[in-house]
Amino acid sequence: MAEGRAVLESVLPPDRFAMEPRRRELVPDSKVHSLIVVPLIARGLVLGAMSLWRSRRPDPFEADDLTLAQELASRAAVCIDNARRYTEQQQTALTLQRSLLPRAVPRQSAVEVAPRYVPAGAASGLGGDWFDVIPLSGARVALVVGDVVGHGLHAAATMGRLRTAVHTLASLDLEPDEVLSRLDDLVNLLAAEQEAVGEQPVGEQVIGATCLYALYDPVSRLCSVARAGHPPPAVTTPDGQVSLLELPAGPPLGLGGLPFEARDVELAEGSLLTLYTNGLIGERHIDLDTSLARLCEALTRPADPLERTCQAVIDSLVPARPADDIALLIARTRVLPPQNVASRRLPLDPSSAAQARTLTTAQLTEWGLEHLAFTTELVASELVTNAYRYATGPVTLRLIRERSLTCEVTDTSHTSPHLRRARTTDEGGRGLFLVAQLTERWGTRYTREGKTVWTEQPLLEP
């Protein structure tokens, strides 16, 4: 092993290992009389040695035997090194995947969720399935599942990039079809980068993924869903009726050519929305229709604990060693109590800011949040004033008491407010800066009718 060369001992003396107890333990038979030792070398690295002993046949090893042994050792070393590299790559991919998947579900009030991730069997390798629960403004929540084509380290890394992109796009308060459109552009960009460096032939799809994005509002009970080549979600009504939501399929991410479309569906309180990846219903030993029927059957008890429902789905559809990764996300919808939401339409006139202050103070007093009255008055007054100055049509002021206090002002303009620092000689331009300083978060989301500027404040006691 030190010199990296084979050793042929055609005839071993009887006492060859008698004085060396440690080496004597390696001898398989006391009657051995001939020995070949060949180093296992792969890619310039010595992995060990292969020893061949002869004891039953009286003929000693010859030069031809040494040649054959060297060929066997060479092939064995490559196989061992491949297995070592594969194991190392799998462990790296597993570590990367675990670090990229959500470790805990964030706190939010819109839905009760139970996620489950089942990795593929060792023969298939790790995949790029993921899920996400993303709290949004206005007490809303985004539910996401996705599946990257392929297995291994590349799929896990691509999954992480797409998941980060989804978080960024969700924070912009975009509609589900817009999120998928921009995610599709990102996948095309990643593919173009790989083609540019010569990793794949030009024109050949190098990255493929499917995704489903659902946006649920606990105030209106509306759920907007869009998908990109992904299996449709299952909806379970409170009385146990299960159906697959009919959605425009949309092309998988990275193909382009067709637009993505979203569908709005109203969900009753206590409904189950089940999102899953293709690995759950795509097992080869089960027909697709049979898989969907089993899935619907396992979801017929919406009142059961979600963890039990998740396990029922897994037990019904997933074999001991699945061929593909599986991401499963079951959400039970909640509805924000009407007494926790206050909305008022204000006229677009100079008195609207004063009305906003009065309404805000009265509502916070009713909720027992007097310690937030002064700050929220200022925020509501500034946002309504901006709407009066730059928008047309009526203005709607909405206050939501949830895990935080949300103040929203909606108008019919699509002009985006910009935070800036006013100069010492400016007579205005400080309002939005004060809003940003006094609140925990703020932002703007757009609709077909206009925009909503929102702020959030923590419900802290004085």
XYZ file of C-alpha atoms in Angstrom:
462
model
C 0.000 0.000 0.000
C 2.892 2.361 0.653
C 4.387 1.800 -2.801
C 1.108 1.180 -4.626
C 2.217 -2.106 -6.221
C 1.005 -5.681 -6.143
C 2.834 -8.438 -4.219
C 2.964 -12.104 -5.280
C 4.069 -14.656 -2.687
C 3.973 -17.906 -4.703
C 5.181 -20.010 -1.797
C 4.633 -18.972 1.795
C 6.941 -20.449 4.431
C 4.990 -22.363 7.113
C 6.214 -20.005 9.818
C 5.615 -16.841 7.745
C 3.213 -15.351 10.342
C 4.120 -17.409 13.370
C 6.030 -14.619 15.084
C 3.524 -11.888 14.180
C 0.254 -12.429 16.124
C -1.513 -9.431 14.608
C -0.871 -10.626 11.080
C -1.664 -14.227 12.021
C -5.225 -13.118 12.830
C -5.637 -12.027 9.193
C -4.815 -15.476 7.801
C -8.126 -17.220 6.974
C -6.694 -20.759 7.103
C -3.621 -22.271 8.720
C -2.973 -24.310 5.547
C -2.485 -21.333 3.203
C 0.592 -21.672 1.059
C 0.295 -18.896 -1.546
C -0.679 -15.218 -1.389
C -1.444 -12.261 -3.657
C -1.895 -8.753 -2.226
C -3.090 -6.012 -4.593
C -3.655 -2.361 -3.585
C -7.092 -0.861 -4.290
C -6.313 2.373 -6.126
C -8.955 4.616 -7.697
C -8.360 8.077 -9.141
C -4.901 8.203 -7.553
C -6.195 7.397 -4.066
C -5.253 4.198 -2.207
C -8.439 2.875 -0.613
C -7.054 -0.356 0.851
C -5.776 -3.727 -0.263
C -7.218 -6.978 -1.596
C -5.679 -10.218 -0.318
C -6.115 -13.567 -2.112
C -5.092 -16.768 -0.273
C -4.772 -20.332 -1.561
C -5.020 -23.277 0.808
C -7.110 -26.106 -0.705
C -5.473 -26.341 -4.142
C -1.809 -27.338 -4.042
C -0.842 -25.192 -7.042
C 0.709 -21.839 -6.131
C -0.399 -18.488 -7.562
C 1.344 -17.551 -10.808
C 1.963 -14.403 -12.815
C -1.281 -14.881 -14.756
C -3.188 -15.005 -11.477
C -1.523 -11.744 -10.462
C -2.645 -10.079 -13.705
C -6.239 -11.199 -13.148
C -6.119 -10.066 -9.513
C -4.884 -6.625 -10.553
C -7.786 -6.289 -13.012
C -10.281 -7.321 -10.341
C -8.752 -4.906 -7.834
C -8.835 -2.070 -10.343
C -12.541 -2.547 -11.038
C -13.371 -3.119 -7.375
C -11.550 0.076 -6.383
C -13.543 2.153 -8.880
C -16.793 0.642 -7.605
C -15.856 1.313 -3.987
C -14.830 4.870 -4.785
C -18.073 5.464 -6.703
C -20.078 4.170 -3.759
C -18.085 6.379 -1.385
C -18.615 9.440 -3.566
C -22.317 8.661 -4.012
C -22.804 8.295 -0.267
C -20.991 11.566 0.342
C -23.079 13.329 -2.300
C -26.297 11.911 -0.861
C -25.343 13.062 2.628
C -24.500 16.528 1.309
C -27.785 16.719 -0.584
C -29.695 15.528 2.484
C -28.046 18.165 4.655
C -28.743 20.850 2.064
C -32.336 19.760 1.632
C -33.033 19.700 5.370
C -31.565 23.178 5.726
C -33.722 24.505 2.867
C -37.038 22.973 3.909
C -39.071 24.892 6.529
C -38.160 23.667 9.986
C -41.295 25.029 11.654
C -44.641 26.337 10.489
C -44.932 30.085 11.170
C -47.676 31.295 13.477
C -50.740 32.683 11.760
C -54.505 32.689 12.317
C -55.876 31.986 8.841
C -55.452 28.207 8.810
C -54.409 25.295 10.967
C -51.783 23.335 9.051
C -50.081 19.955 9.214
C -47.165 19.409 6.801
C -45.443 16.122 6.044
C -42.319 15.431 4.002
C -41.387 11.865 3.021
C -37.989 11.390 1.305
C -37.572 8.934 -1.530
C -35.974 5.533 -1.096
C -32.176 5.266 -1.149
C -32.140 3.964 -4.717
C -33.963 7.024 -6.068
C -32.012 9.647 -4.202
C -33.206 12.940 -2.848
C -35.640 15.014 -4.825
C -36.647 18.652 -4.941
C -40.111 18.623 -3.350
C -40.961 21.429 -0.968
C -43.839 23.088 0.849
C -44.337 26.469 2.476
C -46.732 28.388 4.708
C -46.194 32.147 4.277
C -48.104 34.690 6.434
C -49.147 37.761 4.459
C -50.707 41.125 5.168
C -54.359 41.437 6.102
C -54.293 38.129 8.081
C -53.980 36.206 4.792
C -51.736 33.195 4.218
C -50.064 31.626 1.181
C -49.843 27.826 0.922
C -47.269 26.484 -1.524
C -46.085 23.083 -2.736
C -43.553 22.491 -5.485
C -41.596 19.722 -7.163
C -38.282 20.067 -9.015
C -37.612 17.494 -11.737
C -34.753 15.114 -10.992
C -32.917 13.923 -7.908
C -29.719 14.624 -6.043
C -27.752 17.673 -5.091
C -28.739 19.700 -8.154
C -32.463 19.196 -7.502
C -32.079 20.138 -3.829
C -30.152 23.312 -4.700
C -32.699 24.307 -7.345
C -35.493 23.711 -4.850
C -33.841 26.115 -2.422
C -33.537 28.826 -5.061
C -37.169 28.471 -6.110
C -38.401 28.442 -2.520
C -36.497 31.647 -1.778
C -37.949 33.228 -4.917
C -41.485 32.264 -3.870
C -40.958 33.927 -0.485
C -39.744 37.089 -2.175
C -42.636 37.177 -4.640
C -45.175 36.443 -1.904
C -43.883 39.391 0.134
C -44.819 41.634 -2.799
C -48.490 40.653 -2.277
C -48.846 39.404 -5.840
C -51.761 37.307 -7.040
C -51.101 33.548 -7.472
C -50.999 33.686 -11.276
C -48.521 36.591 -11.141
C -46.313 34.689 -8.709
C -46.153 31.701 -11.057
C -45.486 33.922 -14.079
C -42.489 35.540 -12.425
C -41.294 32.203 -11.090
C -41.463 30.852 -14.642
C -39.255 33.742 -15.798
C -36.736 32.865 -13.085
C -36.591 29.209 -14.140
C -35.988 30.260 -17.752
C -33.200 32.555 -16.564
C -31.541 29.749 -14.582
C -31.761 27.465 -17.606
C -30.211 30.122 -19.840
C -27.310 30.501 -17.398
C -26.598 26.783 -17.542
C -26.720 26.787 -21.329
C -24.364 29.786 -21.443
C -21.667 27.961 -19.481
C -22.102 24.803 -21.550
C -23.587 22.566 -18.852
C -26.408 21.490 -21.192
C -27.017 21.620 -24.955
C -28.643 24.810 -26.200
C -32.420 24.518 -26.424
C -32.652 21.512 -24.105
C -34.658 22.010 -20.937
C -32.215 21.840 -18.031
C -34.511 22.843 -15.188
C -38.101 21.772 -14.778
C -40.466 22.233 -11.877
C -44.144 22.251 -10.988
C -45.765 24.463 -8.383
C -49.139 25.176 -6.808
C -49.786 28.485 -5.036
C -52.908 29.084 -2.930
C -53.815 32.382 -1.238
C -56.453 32.244 1.537
C -58.193 35.246 3.136
C -59.878 34.427 6.500
C -61.976 37.603 6.335
C -63.686 36.961 2.997
C -63.170 33.140 3.076
C -61.937 33.361 -0.510
C -59.087 31.123 -1.655
C -57.321 31.994 -4.903
C -55.377 29.089 -6.433
C -53.125 28.754 -9.486
C -50.934 25.881 -10.602
C -48.059 25.293 -12.997
C -48.257 21.699 -14.214
C -49.023 20.533 -10.668
C -51.696 18.076 -9.443
C -54.887 19.895 -8.341
C -55.586 20.303 -4.621
C -58.334 18.415 -2.810
C -61.058 20.304 -0.946
C -63.005 18.699 1.893
C -66.172 20.434 3.028
C -67.111 20.431 6.747
C -69.646 17.643 6.075
C -66.947 15.345 4.618
C -67.512 15.772 0.876
C -64.177 15.595 -0.988
C -63.509 16.878 -4.486
C -60.519 17.852 -6.583
C -60.504 21.554 -7.372
C -60.868 22.142 -11.100
C -58.094 24.518 -12.135
C -56.461 25.496 -15.427
C -53.398 23.256 -15.526
C -50.839 25.786 -16.752
C -47.482 24.644 -18.153
C -44.677 23.445 -15.859
C -42.213 26.123 -14.854
C -39.532 26.646 -17.469
C -41.600 25.747 -20.527
C -43.421 29.034 -21.088
C -45.813 29.697 -23.940
C -49.095 29.665 -22.014
C -50.332 32.056 -19.323
C -51.189 30.973 -15.801
C -54.725 31.401 -14.554
C -56.078 31.599 -11.017
C -59.455 30.502 -9.735
C -61.255 31.922 -6.696
C -63.240 29.528 -4.520
C -65.128 30.280 -1.306
C -64.329 27.886 1.520
C -66.555 27.314 4.519
C -65.001 27.490 7.952
C -63.475 24.139 8.865
C -62.844 23.026 5.288
C -59.688 21.074 4.467
C -57.416 22.179 1.644
C -54.922 19.423 0.757
C -51.847 20.222 -1.332
C -49.440 17.484 -2.396
C -46.723 16.654 -4.906
C -46.863 14.092 -7.671
C -44.975 11.474 -5.658
C -48.046 10.913 -3.488
C -50.230 9.687 -6.354
C -47.612 8.698 -8.920
C -46.452 5.332 -7.583
C -46.055 2.830 -10.421
C -47.866 0.000 -8.668
C -51.052 2.069 -8.237
C -53.279 3.407 -11.006
C -53.714 7.208 -10.976
C -57.496 7.043 -10.571
C -57.081 4.533 -7.748
C -54.564 6.821 -6.032
C -56.910 9.814 -6.241
C -59.800 7.716 -4.927
C -57.678 6.585 -1.956
C -56.622 10.173 -1.313
C -60.222 11.389 -1.271
C -61.254 8.506 0.994
C -58.537 9.384 3.522
C -59.772 13.005 3.646
C -63.440 12.328 4.414
C -63.153 13.106 8.149
C -62.381 16.844 8.353
C -62.971 16.998 12.108
C -60.127 14.588 12.894
C -56.796 16.023 14.085
C -54.744 17.050 11.084
C -51.760 14.941 12.096
C -53.980 11.865 12.121
C -55.368 12.798 8.709
C -51.818 13.243 7.347
C -50.856 9.823 8.639
C -53.996 8.284 7.126
C -53.051 9.683 3.723
C -49.484 8.407 4.043
C -50.607 4.945 5.176
C -53.096 4.701 2.314
C -50.832 5.771 -0.538
C -47.139 5.659 0.354
C -45.129 2.396 0.226
C -42.287 1.604 2.609
C -39.695 2.810 0.072
C -41.317 5.456 -2.157
C -39.804 6.019 -5.581
C -40.091 9.803 -5.326
C -40.083 12.480 -2.650
C -43.471 13.446 -1.258
C -44.576 16.785 0.163
C -48.019 16.897 1.777
C -49.684 19.972 3.276
C -53.173 19.851 4.816
C -54.779 23.111 5.984
C -58.021 23.551 7.929
C -59.525 26.956 7.192
C -60.469 29.414 9.879
C -62.609 32.533 9.688
C -61.793 35.764 11.463
C -64.708 36.707 13.760
C -66.688 39.715 12.438
C -66.087 41.585 15.689
C -62.351 41.539 14.932
C -62.752 43.449 11.667
C -63.928 47.041 11.305
C -64.344 48.591 7.854
C -65.694 51.983 6.829
C -65.895 53.728 3.463
C -64.901 57.385 3.614
C -65.744 60.142 1.164
C -62.904 61.714 -0.774
C -63.046 65.166 0.792
C -60.883 67.207 3.196
C -62.763 65.873 6.230
C -61.915 62.227 5.526
C -58.706 62.291 7.591
C -60.556 63.643 10.637
C -63.234 60.959 10.231
C -60.529 58.310 10.035
C -59.009 59.490 13.308
C -62.382 59.501 15.059
C -63.340 56.060 13.817
C -59.938 54.634 14.723
C -60.066 55.922 18.290
C -63.601 54.648 18.822
C -62.807 51.181 17.479
C -59.595 50.747 19.457
C -61.393 51.830 22.606
C -64.037 49.173 21.961
C -61.301 46.572 21.514
C -59.474 47.652 24.650
C -56.443 48.853 22.697
C -56.401 52.452 23.873
C -52.613 52.334 24.216
C -52.369 52.053 20.425
C -54.875 54.828 19.704
C -52.428 57.712 19.272
C -50.097 55.842 16.901
C -52.904 54.279 14.878
C -54.664 57.653 14.584
C -51.547 59.157 13.061
C -51.085 56.201 10.690
C -54.710 56.198 9.512
C -54.720 59.983 9.100
C -51.556 59.962 7.001
C -52.682 57.126 4.726
C -56.125 58.640 4.174
C -54.569 62.051 3.472
C -52.303 60.515 0.827
C -55.309 58.842 -0.772
C -57.184 62.149 -0.805
C -54.264 63.936 -2.438
C -53.255 61.380 -5.071
C -56.251 59.090 -5.722
C -59.776 59.365 -7.064
C -62.951 57.711 -5.876
C -63.911 56.542 -2.391
C -61.451 55.446 0.287
C -61.930 52.437 2.562
C -60.411 52.258 6.040
C -60.160 48.784 7.596
C -58.832 47.721 10.996
C -58.102 44.051 11.758
C -57.379 42.732 15.240
C -55.475 39.479 14.939
C -52.014 38.566 16.247
C -51.208 42.157 15.423
C -53.218 45.279 14.681
C -53.556 45.889 10.953
C -54.563 49.231 9.520
C -55.457 49.275 5.811
C -56.442 52.108 3.499
C -57.752 51.146 0.053
C -58.255 53.498 -2.896
C -58.764 53.255 -6.650
C -55.310 54.485 -7.658
C -52.446 52.233 -8.766
C -49.804 54.824 -7.897
C -47.325 53.347 -5.471
C -46.302 55.386 -2.407
C -42.554 55.816 -1.942
C -40.741 56.332 1.305
C -38.330 59.266 1.201
C -36.457 61.529 3.572
C -37.652 65.094 3.399
C -35.132 67.915 3.395
C -35.156 70.449 6.204
C -36.696 73.037 3.903
C -39.527 70.769 2.658
C -43.009 71.410 3.995
C -44.148 67.821 3.437
C -42.901 64.336 2.629
C -42.437 63.130 6.195
C -45.735 61.314 6.689
C -44.839 57.939 5.213
C -41.460 58.071 6.924
C -43.251 58.474 10.280
C -45.607 55.624 9.408
C -42.638 53.345 8.731
C -40.988 54.357 12.007
C -44.095 53.881 14.147
C -45.206 50.515 12.762
C -43.594 47.085 12.686
C -44.246 46.495 8.976
C -45.914 48.264 6.113
C -46.428 47.669 2.419
C -48.685 47.943 -0.606
C -50.688 45.306 -2.446
C -52.491 45.835 -5.720
C -55.843 44.604 -6.993
C -57.695 45.047 -10.250
C -59.635 47.961 -8.712
C -56.737 49.796 -7.086
C -54.337 49.330 -4.209
C -54.219 48.855 -0.450
C -51.591 50.389 1.805
C -51.299 48.406 5.037
C -49.425 48.627 8.325
C -48.993 46.244 11.240
C -48.394 47.003 14.895
C -47.759 44.473 17.662
C -50.502 44.144 20.299
C -48.317 45.177 23.214
C -49.665 46.266 26.558
C -48.759 49.803 27.670
